[in-house]
mmCIF file of C-alpha atoms and ligand atoms in Angstrom:
data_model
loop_
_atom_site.group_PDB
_atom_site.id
_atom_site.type_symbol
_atom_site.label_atom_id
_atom_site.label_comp_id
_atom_site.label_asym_id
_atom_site.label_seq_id
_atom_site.Cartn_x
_atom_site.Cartn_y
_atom_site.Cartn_z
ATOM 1 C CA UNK A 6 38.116 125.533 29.166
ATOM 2 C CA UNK A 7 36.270 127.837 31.800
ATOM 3 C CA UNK A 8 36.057 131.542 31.032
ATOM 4 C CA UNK A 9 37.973 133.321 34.204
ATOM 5 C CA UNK A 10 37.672 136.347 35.427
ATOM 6 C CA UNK A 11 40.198 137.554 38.297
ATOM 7 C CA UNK A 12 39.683 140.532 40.824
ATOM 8 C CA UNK A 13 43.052 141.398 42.889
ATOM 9 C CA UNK A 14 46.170 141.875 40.888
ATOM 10 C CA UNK A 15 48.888 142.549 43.379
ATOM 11 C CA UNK A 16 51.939 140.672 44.605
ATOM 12 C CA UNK A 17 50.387 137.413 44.152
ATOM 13 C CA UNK A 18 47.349 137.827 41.745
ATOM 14 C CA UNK A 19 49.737 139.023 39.466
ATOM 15 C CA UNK A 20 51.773 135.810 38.715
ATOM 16 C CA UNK A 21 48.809 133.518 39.368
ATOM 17 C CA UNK A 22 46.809 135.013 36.945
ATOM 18 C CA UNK A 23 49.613 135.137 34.153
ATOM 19 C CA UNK A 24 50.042 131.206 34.993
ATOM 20 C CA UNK A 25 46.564 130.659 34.095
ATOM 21 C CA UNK A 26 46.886 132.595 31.134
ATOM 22 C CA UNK A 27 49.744 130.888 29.951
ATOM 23 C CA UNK A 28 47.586 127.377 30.671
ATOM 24 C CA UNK A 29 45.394 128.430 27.956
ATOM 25 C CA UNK A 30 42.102 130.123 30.061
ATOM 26 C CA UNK A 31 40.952 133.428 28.765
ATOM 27 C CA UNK A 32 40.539 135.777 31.575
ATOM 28 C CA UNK A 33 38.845 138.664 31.828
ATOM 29 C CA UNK A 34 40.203 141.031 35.168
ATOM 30 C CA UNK A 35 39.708 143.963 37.254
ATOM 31 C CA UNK A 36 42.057 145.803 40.031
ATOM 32 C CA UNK A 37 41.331 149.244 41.510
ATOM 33 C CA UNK A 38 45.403 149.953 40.362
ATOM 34 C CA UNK A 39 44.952 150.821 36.807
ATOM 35 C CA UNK A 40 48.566 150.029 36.684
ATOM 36 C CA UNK A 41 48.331 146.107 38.045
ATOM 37 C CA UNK A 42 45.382 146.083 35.015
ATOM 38 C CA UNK A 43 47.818 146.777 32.427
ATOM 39 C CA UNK A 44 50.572 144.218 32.973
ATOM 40 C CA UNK A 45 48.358 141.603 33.323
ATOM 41 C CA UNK A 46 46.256 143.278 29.927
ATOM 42 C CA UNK A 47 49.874 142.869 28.357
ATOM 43 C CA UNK A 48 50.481 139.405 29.282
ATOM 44 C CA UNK A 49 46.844 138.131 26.994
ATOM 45 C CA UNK A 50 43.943 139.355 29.818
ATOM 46 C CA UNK A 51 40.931 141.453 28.954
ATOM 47 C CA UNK A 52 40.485 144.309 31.128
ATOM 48 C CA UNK A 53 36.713 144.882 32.558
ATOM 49 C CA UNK A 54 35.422 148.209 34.289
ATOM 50 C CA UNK A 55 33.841 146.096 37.208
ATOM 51 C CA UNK A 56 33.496 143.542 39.348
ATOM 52 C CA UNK A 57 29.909 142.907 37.910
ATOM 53 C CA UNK A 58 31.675 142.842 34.021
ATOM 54 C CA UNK A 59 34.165 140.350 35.232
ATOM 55 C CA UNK A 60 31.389 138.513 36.947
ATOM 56 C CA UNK A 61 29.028 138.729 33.365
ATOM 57 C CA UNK A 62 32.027 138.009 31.038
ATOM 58 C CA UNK A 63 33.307 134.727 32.948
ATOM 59 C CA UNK A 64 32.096 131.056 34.102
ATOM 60 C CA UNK A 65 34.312 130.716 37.148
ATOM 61 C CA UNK A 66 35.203 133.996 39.304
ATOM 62 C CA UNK A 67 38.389 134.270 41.171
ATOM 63 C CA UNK A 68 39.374 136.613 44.238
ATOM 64 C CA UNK A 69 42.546 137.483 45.068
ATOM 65 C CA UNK A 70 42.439 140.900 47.218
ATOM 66 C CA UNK A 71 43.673 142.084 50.570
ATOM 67 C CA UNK A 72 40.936 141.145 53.191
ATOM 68 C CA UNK A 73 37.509 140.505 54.603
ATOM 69 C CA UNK A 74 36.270 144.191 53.415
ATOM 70 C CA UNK A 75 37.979 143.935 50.012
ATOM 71 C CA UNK A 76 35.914 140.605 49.703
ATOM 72 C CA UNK A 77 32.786 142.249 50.311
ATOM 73 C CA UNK A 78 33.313 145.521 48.465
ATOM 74 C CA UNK A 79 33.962 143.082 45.312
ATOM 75 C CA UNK A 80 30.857 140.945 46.040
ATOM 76 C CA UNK A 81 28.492 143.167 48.006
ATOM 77 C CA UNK A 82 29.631 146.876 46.811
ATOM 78 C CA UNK A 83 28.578 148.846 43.741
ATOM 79 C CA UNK A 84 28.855 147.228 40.452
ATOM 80 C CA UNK A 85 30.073 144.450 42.506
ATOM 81 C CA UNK A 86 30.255 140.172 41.467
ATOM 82 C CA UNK A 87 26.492 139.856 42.674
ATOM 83 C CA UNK A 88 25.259 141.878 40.129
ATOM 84 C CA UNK A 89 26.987 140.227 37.382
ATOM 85 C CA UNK A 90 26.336 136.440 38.814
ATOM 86 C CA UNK A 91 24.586 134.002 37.077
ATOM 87 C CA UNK A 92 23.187 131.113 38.091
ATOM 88 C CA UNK A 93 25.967 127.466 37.747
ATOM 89 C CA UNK A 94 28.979 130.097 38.394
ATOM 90 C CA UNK A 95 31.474 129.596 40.027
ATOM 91 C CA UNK A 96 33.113 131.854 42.766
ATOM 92 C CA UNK A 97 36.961 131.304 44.842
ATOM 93 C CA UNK A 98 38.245 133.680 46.944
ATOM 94 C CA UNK A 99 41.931 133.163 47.334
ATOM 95 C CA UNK A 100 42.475 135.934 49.804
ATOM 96 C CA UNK A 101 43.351 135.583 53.543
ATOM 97 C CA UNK A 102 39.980 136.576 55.074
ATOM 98 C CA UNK A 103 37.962 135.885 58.535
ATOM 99 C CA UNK A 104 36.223 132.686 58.150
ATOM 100 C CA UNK A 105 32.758 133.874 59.302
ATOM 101 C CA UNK A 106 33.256 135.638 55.788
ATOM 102 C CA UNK A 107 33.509 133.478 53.661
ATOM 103 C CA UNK A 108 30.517 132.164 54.804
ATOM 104 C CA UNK A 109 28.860 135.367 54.149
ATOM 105 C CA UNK A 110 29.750 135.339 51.362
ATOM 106 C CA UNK A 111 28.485 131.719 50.372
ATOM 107 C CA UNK A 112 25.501 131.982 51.495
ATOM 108 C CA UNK A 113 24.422 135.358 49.498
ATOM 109 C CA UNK A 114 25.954 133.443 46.105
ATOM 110 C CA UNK A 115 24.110 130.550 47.284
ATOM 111 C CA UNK A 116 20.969 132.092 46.937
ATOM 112 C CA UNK A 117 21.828 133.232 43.731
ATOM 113 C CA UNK A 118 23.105 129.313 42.650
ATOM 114 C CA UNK A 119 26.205 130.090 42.415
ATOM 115 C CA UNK A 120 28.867 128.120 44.045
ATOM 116 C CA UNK A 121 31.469 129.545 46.647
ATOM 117 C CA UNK A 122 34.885 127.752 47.882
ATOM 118 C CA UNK A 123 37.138 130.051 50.152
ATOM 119 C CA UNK A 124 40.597 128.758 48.834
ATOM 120 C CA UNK A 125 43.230 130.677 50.440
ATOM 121 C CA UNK A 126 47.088 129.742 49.631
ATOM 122 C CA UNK A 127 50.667 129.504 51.299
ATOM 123 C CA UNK A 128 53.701 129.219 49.696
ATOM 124 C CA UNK A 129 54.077 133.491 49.418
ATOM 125 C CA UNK A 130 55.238 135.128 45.809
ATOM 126 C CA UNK A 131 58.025 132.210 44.911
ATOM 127 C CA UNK A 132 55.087 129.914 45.084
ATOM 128 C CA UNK A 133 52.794 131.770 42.939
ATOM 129 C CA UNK A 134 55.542 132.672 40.448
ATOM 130 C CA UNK A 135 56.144 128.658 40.087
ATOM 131 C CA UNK A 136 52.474 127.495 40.353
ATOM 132 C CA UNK A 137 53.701 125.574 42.937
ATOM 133 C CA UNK A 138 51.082 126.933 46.100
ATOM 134 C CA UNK A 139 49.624 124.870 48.825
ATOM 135 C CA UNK A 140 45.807 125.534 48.687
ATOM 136 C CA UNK A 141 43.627 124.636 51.145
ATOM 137 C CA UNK A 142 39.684 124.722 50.158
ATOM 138 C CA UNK A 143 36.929 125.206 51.860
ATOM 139 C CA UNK A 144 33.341 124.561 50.539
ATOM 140 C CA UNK A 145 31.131 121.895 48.493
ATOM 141 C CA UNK A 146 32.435 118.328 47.176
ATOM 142 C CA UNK A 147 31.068 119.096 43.715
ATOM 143 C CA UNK A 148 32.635 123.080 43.450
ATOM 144 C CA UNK A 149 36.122 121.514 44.596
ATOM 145 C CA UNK A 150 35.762 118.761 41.762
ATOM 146 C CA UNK A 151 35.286 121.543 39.237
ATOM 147 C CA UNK A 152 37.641 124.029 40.366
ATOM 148 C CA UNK A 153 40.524 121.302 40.619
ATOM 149 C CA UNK A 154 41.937 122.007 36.917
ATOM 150 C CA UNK A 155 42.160 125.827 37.592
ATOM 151 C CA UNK A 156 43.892 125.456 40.957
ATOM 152 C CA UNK A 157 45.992 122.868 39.733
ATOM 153 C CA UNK A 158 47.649 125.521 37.647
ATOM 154 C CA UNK A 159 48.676 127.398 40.694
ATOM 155 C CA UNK A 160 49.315 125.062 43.371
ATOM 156 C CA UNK A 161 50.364 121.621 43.489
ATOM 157 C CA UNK A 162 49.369 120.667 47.121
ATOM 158 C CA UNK A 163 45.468 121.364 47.376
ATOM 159 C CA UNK A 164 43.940 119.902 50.031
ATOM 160 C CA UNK A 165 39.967 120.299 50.388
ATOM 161 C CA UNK A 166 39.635 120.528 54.165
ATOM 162 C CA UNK A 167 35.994 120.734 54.580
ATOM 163 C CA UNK A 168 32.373 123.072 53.948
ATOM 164 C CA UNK A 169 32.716 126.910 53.576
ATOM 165 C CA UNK A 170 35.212 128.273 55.818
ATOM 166 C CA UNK A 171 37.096 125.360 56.401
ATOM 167 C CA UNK A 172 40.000 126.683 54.068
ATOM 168 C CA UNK A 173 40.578 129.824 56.273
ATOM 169 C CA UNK A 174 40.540 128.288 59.585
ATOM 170 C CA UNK A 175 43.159 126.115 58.014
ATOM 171 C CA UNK A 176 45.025 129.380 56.551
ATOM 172 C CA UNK A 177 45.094 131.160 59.851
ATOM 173 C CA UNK A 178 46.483 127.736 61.750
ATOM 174 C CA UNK A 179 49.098 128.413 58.738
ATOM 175 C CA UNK A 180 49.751 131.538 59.904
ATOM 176 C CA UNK A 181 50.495 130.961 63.156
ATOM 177 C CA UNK A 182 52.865 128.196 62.539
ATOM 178 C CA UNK A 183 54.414 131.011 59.952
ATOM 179 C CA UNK A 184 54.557 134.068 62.156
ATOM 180 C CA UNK A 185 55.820 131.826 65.323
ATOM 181 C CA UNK A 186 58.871 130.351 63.333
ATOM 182 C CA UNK A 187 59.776 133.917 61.886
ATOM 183 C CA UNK A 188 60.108 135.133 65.046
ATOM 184 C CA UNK A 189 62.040 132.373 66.175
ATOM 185 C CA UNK A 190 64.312 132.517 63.170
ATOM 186 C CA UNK A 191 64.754 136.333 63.896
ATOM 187 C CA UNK A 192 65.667 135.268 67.449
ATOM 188 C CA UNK A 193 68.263 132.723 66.562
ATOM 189 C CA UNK A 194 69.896 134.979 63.991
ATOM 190 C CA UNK A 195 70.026 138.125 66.416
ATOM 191 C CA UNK A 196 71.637 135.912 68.984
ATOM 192 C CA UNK A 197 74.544 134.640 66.748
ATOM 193 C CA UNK A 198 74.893 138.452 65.607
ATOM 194 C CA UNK A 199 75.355 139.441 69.076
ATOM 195 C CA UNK A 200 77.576 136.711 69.927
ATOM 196 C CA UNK A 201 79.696 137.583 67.007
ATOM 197 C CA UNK A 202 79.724 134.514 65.567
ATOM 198 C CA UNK A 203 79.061 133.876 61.495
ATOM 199 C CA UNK A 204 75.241 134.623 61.041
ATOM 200 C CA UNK A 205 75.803 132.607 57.689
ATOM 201 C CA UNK A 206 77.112 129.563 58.744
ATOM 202 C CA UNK A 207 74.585 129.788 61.569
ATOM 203 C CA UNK A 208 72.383 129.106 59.025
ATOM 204 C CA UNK A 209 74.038 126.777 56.906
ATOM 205 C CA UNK A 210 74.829 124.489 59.928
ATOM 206 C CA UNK A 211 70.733 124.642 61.439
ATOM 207 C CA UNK A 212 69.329 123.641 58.262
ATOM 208 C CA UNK A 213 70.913 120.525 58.299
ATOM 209 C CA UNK A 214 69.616 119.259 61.629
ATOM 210 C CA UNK A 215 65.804 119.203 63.302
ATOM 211 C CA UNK A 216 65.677 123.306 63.086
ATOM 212 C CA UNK A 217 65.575 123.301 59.532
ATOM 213 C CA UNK A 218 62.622 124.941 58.001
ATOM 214 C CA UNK A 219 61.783 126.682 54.686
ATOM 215 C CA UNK A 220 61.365 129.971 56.864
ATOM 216 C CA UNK A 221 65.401 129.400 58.490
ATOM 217 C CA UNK A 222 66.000 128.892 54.352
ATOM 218 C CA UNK A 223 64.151 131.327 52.658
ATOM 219 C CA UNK A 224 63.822 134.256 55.500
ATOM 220 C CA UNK A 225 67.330 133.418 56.943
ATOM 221 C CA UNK A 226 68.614 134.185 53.126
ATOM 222 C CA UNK A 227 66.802 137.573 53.944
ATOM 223 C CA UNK A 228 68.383 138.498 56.945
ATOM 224 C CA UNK A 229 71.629 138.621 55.560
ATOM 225 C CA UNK A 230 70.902 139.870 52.171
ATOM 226 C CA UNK A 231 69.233 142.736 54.068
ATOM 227 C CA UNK A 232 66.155 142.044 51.687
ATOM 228 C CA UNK A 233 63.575 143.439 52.996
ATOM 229 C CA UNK A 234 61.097 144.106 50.019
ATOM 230 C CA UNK A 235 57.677 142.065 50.335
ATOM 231 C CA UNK A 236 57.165 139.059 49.657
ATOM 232 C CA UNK A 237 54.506 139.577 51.687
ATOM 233 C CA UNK A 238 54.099 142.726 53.686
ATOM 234 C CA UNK A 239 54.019 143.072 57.601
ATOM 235 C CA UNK A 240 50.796 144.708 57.360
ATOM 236 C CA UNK A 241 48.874 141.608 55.807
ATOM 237 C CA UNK A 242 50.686 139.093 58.204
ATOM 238 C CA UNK A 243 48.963 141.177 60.894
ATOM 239 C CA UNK A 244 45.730 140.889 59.600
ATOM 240 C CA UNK A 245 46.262 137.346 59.357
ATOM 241 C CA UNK A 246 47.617 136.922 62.965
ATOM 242 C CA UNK A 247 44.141 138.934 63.999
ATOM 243 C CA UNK A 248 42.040 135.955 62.022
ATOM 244 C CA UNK A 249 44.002 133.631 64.193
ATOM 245 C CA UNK A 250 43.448 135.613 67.766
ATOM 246 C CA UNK A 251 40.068 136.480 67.082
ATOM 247 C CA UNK A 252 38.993 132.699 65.988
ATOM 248 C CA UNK A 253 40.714 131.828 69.344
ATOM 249 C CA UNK A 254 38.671 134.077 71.096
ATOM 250 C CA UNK A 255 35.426 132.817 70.484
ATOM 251 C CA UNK A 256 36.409 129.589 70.386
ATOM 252 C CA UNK A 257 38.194 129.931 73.955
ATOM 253 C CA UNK A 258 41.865 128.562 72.906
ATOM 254 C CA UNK A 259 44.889 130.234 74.290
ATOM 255 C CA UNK A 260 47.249 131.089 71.522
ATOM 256 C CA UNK A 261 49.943 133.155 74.161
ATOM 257 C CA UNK A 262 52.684 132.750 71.152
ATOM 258 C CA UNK A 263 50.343 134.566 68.658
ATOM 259 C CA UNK A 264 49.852 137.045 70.477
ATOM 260 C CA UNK A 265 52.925 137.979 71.291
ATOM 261 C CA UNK A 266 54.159 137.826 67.509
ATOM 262 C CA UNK A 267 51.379 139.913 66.995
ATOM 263 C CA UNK A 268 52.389 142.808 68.759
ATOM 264 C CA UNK A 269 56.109 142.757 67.637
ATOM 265 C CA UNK A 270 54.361 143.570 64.281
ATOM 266 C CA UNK A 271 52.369 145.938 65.764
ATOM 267 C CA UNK A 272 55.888 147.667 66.422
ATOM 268 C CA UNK A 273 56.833 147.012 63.316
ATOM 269 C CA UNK A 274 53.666 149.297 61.917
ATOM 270 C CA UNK A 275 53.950 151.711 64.770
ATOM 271 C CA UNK A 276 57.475 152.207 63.326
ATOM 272 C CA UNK A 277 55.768 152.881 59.731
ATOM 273 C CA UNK A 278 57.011 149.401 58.556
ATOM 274 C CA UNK A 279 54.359 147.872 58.025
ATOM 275 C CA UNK A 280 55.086 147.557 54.056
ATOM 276 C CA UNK A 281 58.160 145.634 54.555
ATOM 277 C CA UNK A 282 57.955 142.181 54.194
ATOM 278 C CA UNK A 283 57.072 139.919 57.423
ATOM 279 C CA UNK A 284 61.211 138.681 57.818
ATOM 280 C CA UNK A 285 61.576 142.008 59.155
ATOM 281 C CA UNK A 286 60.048 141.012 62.101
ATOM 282 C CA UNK A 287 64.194 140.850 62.889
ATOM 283 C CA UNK A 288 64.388 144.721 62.932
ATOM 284 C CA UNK A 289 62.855 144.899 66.466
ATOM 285 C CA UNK A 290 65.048 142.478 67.949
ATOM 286 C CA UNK A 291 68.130 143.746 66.415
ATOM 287 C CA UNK A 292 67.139 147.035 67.987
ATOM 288 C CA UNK A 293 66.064 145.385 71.268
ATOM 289 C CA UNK A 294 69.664 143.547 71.420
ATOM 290 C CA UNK A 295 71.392 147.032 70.124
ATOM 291 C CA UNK A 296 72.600 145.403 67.161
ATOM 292 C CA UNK A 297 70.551 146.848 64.811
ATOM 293 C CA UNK A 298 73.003 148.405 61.537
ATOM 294 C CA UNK A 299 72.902 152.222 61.514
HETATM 295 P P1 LIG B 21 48.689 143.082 47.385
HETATM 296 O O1 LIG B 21 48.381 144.226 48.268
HETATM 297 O O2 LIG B 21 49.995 143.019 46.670
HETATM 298 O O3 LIG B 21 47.529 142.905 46.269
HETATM 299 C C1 LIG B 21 46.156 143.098 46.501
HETATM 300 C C2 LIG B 21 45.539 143.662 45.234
HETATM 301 O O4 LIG B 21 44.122 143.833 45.434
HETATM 302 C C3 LIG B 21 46.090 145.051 44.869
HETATM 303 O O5 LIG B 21 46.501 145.059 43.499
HETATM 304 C C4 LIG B 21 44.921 146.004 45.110
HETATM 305 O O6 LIG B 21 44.914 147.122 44.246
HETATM 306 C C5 LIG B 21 43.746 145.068 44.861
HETATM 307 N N1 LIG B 21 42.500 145.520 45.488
HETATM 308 C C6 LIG B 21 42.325 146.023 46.735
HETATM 309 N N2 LIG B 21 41.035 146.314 46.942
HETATM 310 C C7 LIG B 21 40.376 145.997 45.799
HETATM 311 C C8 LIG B 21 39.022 146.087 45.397
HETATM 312 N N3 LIG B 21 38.072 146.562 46.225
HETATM 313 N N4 LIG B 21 38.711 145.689 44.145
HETATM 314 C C9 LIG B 21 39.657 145.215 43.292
HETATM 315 N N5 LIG B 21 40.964 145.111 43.624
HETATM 316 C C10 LIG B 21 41.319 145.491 44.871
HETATM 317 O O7 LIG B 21 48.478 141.771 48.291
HETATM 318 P P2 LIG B 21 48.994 140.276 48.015
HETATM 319 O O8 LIG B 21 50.297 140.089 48.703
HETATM 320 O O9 LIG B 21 48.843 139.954 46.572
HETATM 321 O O10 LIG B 21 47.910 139.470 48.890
HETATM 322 C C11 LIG B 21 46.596 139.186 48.420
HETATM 323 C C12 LIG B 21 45.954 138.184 49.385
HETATM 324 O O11 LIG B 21 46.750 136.981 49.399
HETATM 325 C C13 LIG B 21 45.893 138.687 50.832
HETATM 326 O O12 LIG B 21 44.711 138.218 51.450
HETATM 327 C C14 LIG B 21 47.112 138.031 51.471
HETATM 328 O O13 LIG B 21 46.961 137.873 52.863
HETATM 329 C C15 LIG B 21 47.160 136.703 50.730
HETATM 330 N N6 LIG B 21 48.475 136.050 50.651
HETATM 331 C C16 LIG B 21 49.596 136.758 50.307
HETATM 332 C C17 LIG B 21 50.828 136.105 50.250
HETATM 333 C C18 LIG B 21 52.103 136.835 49.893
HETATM 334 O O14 LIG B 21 53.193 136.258 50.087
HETATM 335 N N7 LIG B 21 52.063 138.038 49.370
HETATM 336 C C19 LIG B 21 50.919 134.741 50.535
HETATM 337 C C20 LIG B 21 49.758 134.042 50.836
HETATM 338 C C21 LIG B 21 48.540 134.702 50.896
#
C-alpha cells in the first residue's frame, strides 16, 4: 500500500482521511488548525510540521483545503509540497479550485515528474463520512489508474473526465446544478410556508413525483429541522459559484441562473452568514416573503 500524506483536515478531510486510515494506508498529515491535526493524530495518522514533510514522508500526496490560494500556498509557499516532491509521486487535489489552477499546478509538478490529477468531489460531509463521494478526475490515463484504489475508499462513483482540469470544470457544472436546485427548493418551501399549508408534507408529497431530488430530501429535512450547521458553508458555495461565472466569462456562456444564486449568497455573507451551511440560502426568502421566524 501507498504511503499518504493529507493536507486539509476540515469538514471533509476529516472523515476522508480517517476512511483511508481505517483501509489500512499509513498517512502522514498536516492542517494549519493544530486542533483538526490531533483528531485525525488520534484516529492512527502521523502528524508532520509541513507541507514539504508530508510531501518527503509519503508516495501519493492528497489535498483537501479551501481554494485556489490554499492550493498554492501548500504547493508553491514556504516549506510547501514542491520542496518535499520527489520524482514518480503522486499529487490529488480534492479541493474545489479554478481550473486554470490546477493546471498550474500540474505543470510545476510536472517538471519535477511528479504526477498531478485535480479530483474534486460531491456528495458534501454524509458522503465523505460513508466513502460513498462522486469524484470526478481530471489529469493523465496512467495517474488515474494508480490513484483508483485510494479514491475508491472515498467515493464510489469516480468518473475520469479528461487531462488536467477537466475534473473542476466538471465540479463547477456540479455546482451550478447544486446552487440552482437549492434555491429552488428554498422557493418551493417558502411558498407552502406562506400559504400555510404543511411544509412537511410538501415535501413528502414532491419527492415522490418528477421534483424529487436529493437536495428537496436532504436540504428540505433542513429547512424544517432548522439545521443550519455546515455541511458545507455558504462561503465555499460562493467561491464555487465564482469558478462557474468566471469560466463562463471567458468562455462567453450565459449562466443568468448562476448569477442570480450567486448574489442571494452574497446576502447571505453581507448578513455575516456566510458560515452557515448553503440550505440557508432559505433565510433570504423567508425574509423577502416576511415569513422569516423571529
Ligand atoms: P473546511 O474549511 O472545513 O476545511 C478546510 C481545511 O483546510 C481546514 O481544516 C483548514 O484549517 C485547512 N487549511 C486551510 N488553509 C490551509 C493551508 N494553507 N495549509 C493546510 N491546511 C489549510 O472546508 P471543507 O468543507 O472541508 O472543504 C474543503 C474543500 O472541499 C473545499 O474546496 C470545498 O469547496 C470542497 N467541498 C466541500 C464539501 C462540503 O460539503 N463541505 C463538499 C464538496 C467539496
Amino acid at each position: 500500500m501507498e504511503k499518504i500524506g493529507f493536507i486539509g483536515l476540515g469538514i471533509m478531510g476529516n472523515p476522508m482521511s480517517k476512511n483511508l486510515i481505517n483501509a489500512g494506508y499509513s498517512l502522514t498529515v498536516y492542517d494549519i488548525n493544530k486542533e483538526s491535526v490531533s483528531d485525525v493524530v488520534k484516529a492512527g495518522a502521523t502528524a508532520a510540521k509541513t507541507c514539504k514533510e508530508v510531501a518527503e514522508q509519503s508516495e501519493v500526496v492528497i489535498t483537501m483545503v479551501p481554494d485556489s490560494p490554499e492550493v498554492e500556498e501548500v504547493v508553491y509557499g514556504e516549506q510547501g509540497v514542491l520542496e518535499g516532491v520527489k520524482s514518480g509521486m503522486l499529487f490529488i487535489d480534492m479541493s474545489t479550485i479554478a481550473p486554470a489552477t490546477s493546471q498550474k499546478v500540474y505543470q510545476s509538478l510536472q517538471e519535477k515528474g511528479v504526477e498531478a490529477l485535480d479530483a474534486p468531489v460531491s456528495g458534501g460531509q454524509v458522503g465523505a463520512e460513508a466513502g460513498t463521494l462522486s469524484i470526478m478526475v481530471g489529469g493523465s490515463d496512467a495517474a488515474f489508474k494508480r490513484a483508483l484504489p485510494i479514491l475508491e475508499v472515498m467515493g464510489k462513483n469516480i468518473v475520469h473526465i479528461g487531462d488536467a482540469g477537466a475534473g473542476q470544470v466538471t465540479k463547477a457544472c456540479n455546482q451550478v446544478v447544486v446552487g440552482m436546485t437549492i434555491q429552488a427548493v428554498a422557493e418551493a418551501l417558502t411558498l407552502a410556508k406562506k400559504s400555510g399549508v404543511n411544509v412537511e408534507k410538501v415535501r413528502e408529497a414532491l419527492l415522490g413525483g418528477f421534483a424529487q431530488s436529493r437536495i428537496l430530501d436532504l436540504h428540505g429535512q433542513r429547512v424544517i429541522d432548522r439545521n443550519f450547521e455546515p455541511g458545507f458553508k455558504v462561503k465555499l458555495h460562493r467561491k464555487d459559484m465564482n469558478i462557474a461565472l468566471q469560466t463562463g466569462r471567458d468562455l462567453s456562456v450565459p449562466l443568468h441562473g448562476s448569477a442570480i444564486v450567486a448574489a442571494q449568497m452574497d446576502a447571505l455573507l453581507a448578513q455575516g452568514d456566510g458560515e452557515l451551511d448553503h440550505s440557508a440560502l432559505v433565510l433570504l426568502l423567508e425574509q423577502m416573503a416576511n415569513v422569516a421566524e423571529k
